[in-house]
């Protein structure tokens, strides 16, 4: 709260506070932890907190959203280089964790749907990947956000890329600066509780897109909110097939984490979303393996 009152990542001047915090934590645990994540899902923080206003601080300012994302990425770069100079810094692996969510046109024949998807992908996905790849952060969306930032130290300022992936969205253009698009779902889409659609091939697409950074890919989150346990098995099969296909095709994937082992507190959704392989009774703390999770056990045990 005190950091938020200072302006949090709305202000570049606050980055040094975050760097100081990271140094303190790293100094304490660097001998015990091999893989470090500086920031989790910076684009989610920027868009949901400052563009859509769905997460704290609940603002709707597209230009400010682009500034916050820039500052979060800059914070990652500064933390990365600071920790690398500390004891154990060269031994451990330090990375950024990014949620990739593709935006695809609702009407593939409609140029305006393609245009809004290009803008959405440019902001949400490409700006981060390009910054780590080239050292240049730029967002140019007329009427919404316009920003340019350079830091050559961003190039390869990550030992691995932490990839979070769940699904994609179909967007339809609408003429409003406040809400320039609407999300649409097809009749044959299988919706999860979030609601995301089951879209296993999107994980392969995401792996392809981040491979340009030429660093190992660690799949840090992939899972489904499914309280009735109707589609968890299908989800796991499709997404792990995408991972196996990517490995077969030569992509450098060094690990996979299902999200999540147990039901969790999920951002603004609280405890409503049931991601866990194990269901949790929050009154008794009893944990029960979901039937849809058994296929994950079988795949792990098979070693394939």
Steps between C-alpha positions, in 0.01 A plus 500: 500500500779743580660428164165558329465833678835602354360436153627142465615425145322801358824686580841400370656663809357219713687221322800532733275402794408174329866435414593551865232253609624241249859539624384435856312183404775374270765552765298282737404216267736492201691203643175300527309587182624421149230663285378854558211694350523879526143590404199284420272603212584871465252544214217369720589752771512781243184416304271377776603764749538801271321429169190295591495609862402152617790459745638751752548792470199487267607769255400527134778691327654334194804730491569441869463126441780518241715700743446246780595212270815687396597557862436138595722380215766755587484379861561145381810606307643694793433218744650243265830685460515594868452142622746361246772707669418364845624183666351194323374725222696321228399159634121545502257550212298821497206556268185696428166320506258613231148392419454463125140540383445518127232727356341366182238670276138402555435557128807390306373687193459833685796738487390690815498180707852425374605855586377489861662158547831635369479786750410263787781256419740794455418632848451180697755262347739650246609807699648280775664247270640775276645685802691191614606425143602846376520728805223719357158532662243676289123508492336697224121480500344825371257652746583251777871474580826632356832434672863433410779382730848358442727299727772292331544305824160342442640283222524149638440626854344167580657156546172328419157608389220410740197432281150509647234387256127431522311601186434759230219749427298583193452876470243701307573866431257764627519877463581615853822626655373387840422144381658454155414131476273230632590135565306232315464123533426244232225241530745211519726667759542302822489762775675464833381680811717812456362505216783392272459268205695177477761577233795265528656600169537850641768373739703381202451839335617673819812284520576590139460873563729519806767275350635808318676589827715189464489412870359189669122504546354403835122457491426655838119488485249299302173374639123522509232636732240222498293468818281218363808318368337457160787600273820476707606168346442627146686823577803317640515259206480772235746740659758237590476368146588853381800501733616157384463607137707814566776295665491257209540792260814617678383782728707533817241431770660425835196451722123510547292603800128428510303784658419415762583211733217604736212745469632851545418867551460625144552876464167689507303173476599403853434134582227453237726354230594137558831443323634229729596145415390463861172652618525686830225521760583841648307430821675172586814538281432149367660445158358253249645396166263586217418220257591721205852531639578129484603522136775744603634242745492235228690722255764591759548137601524387139795733441361594157 
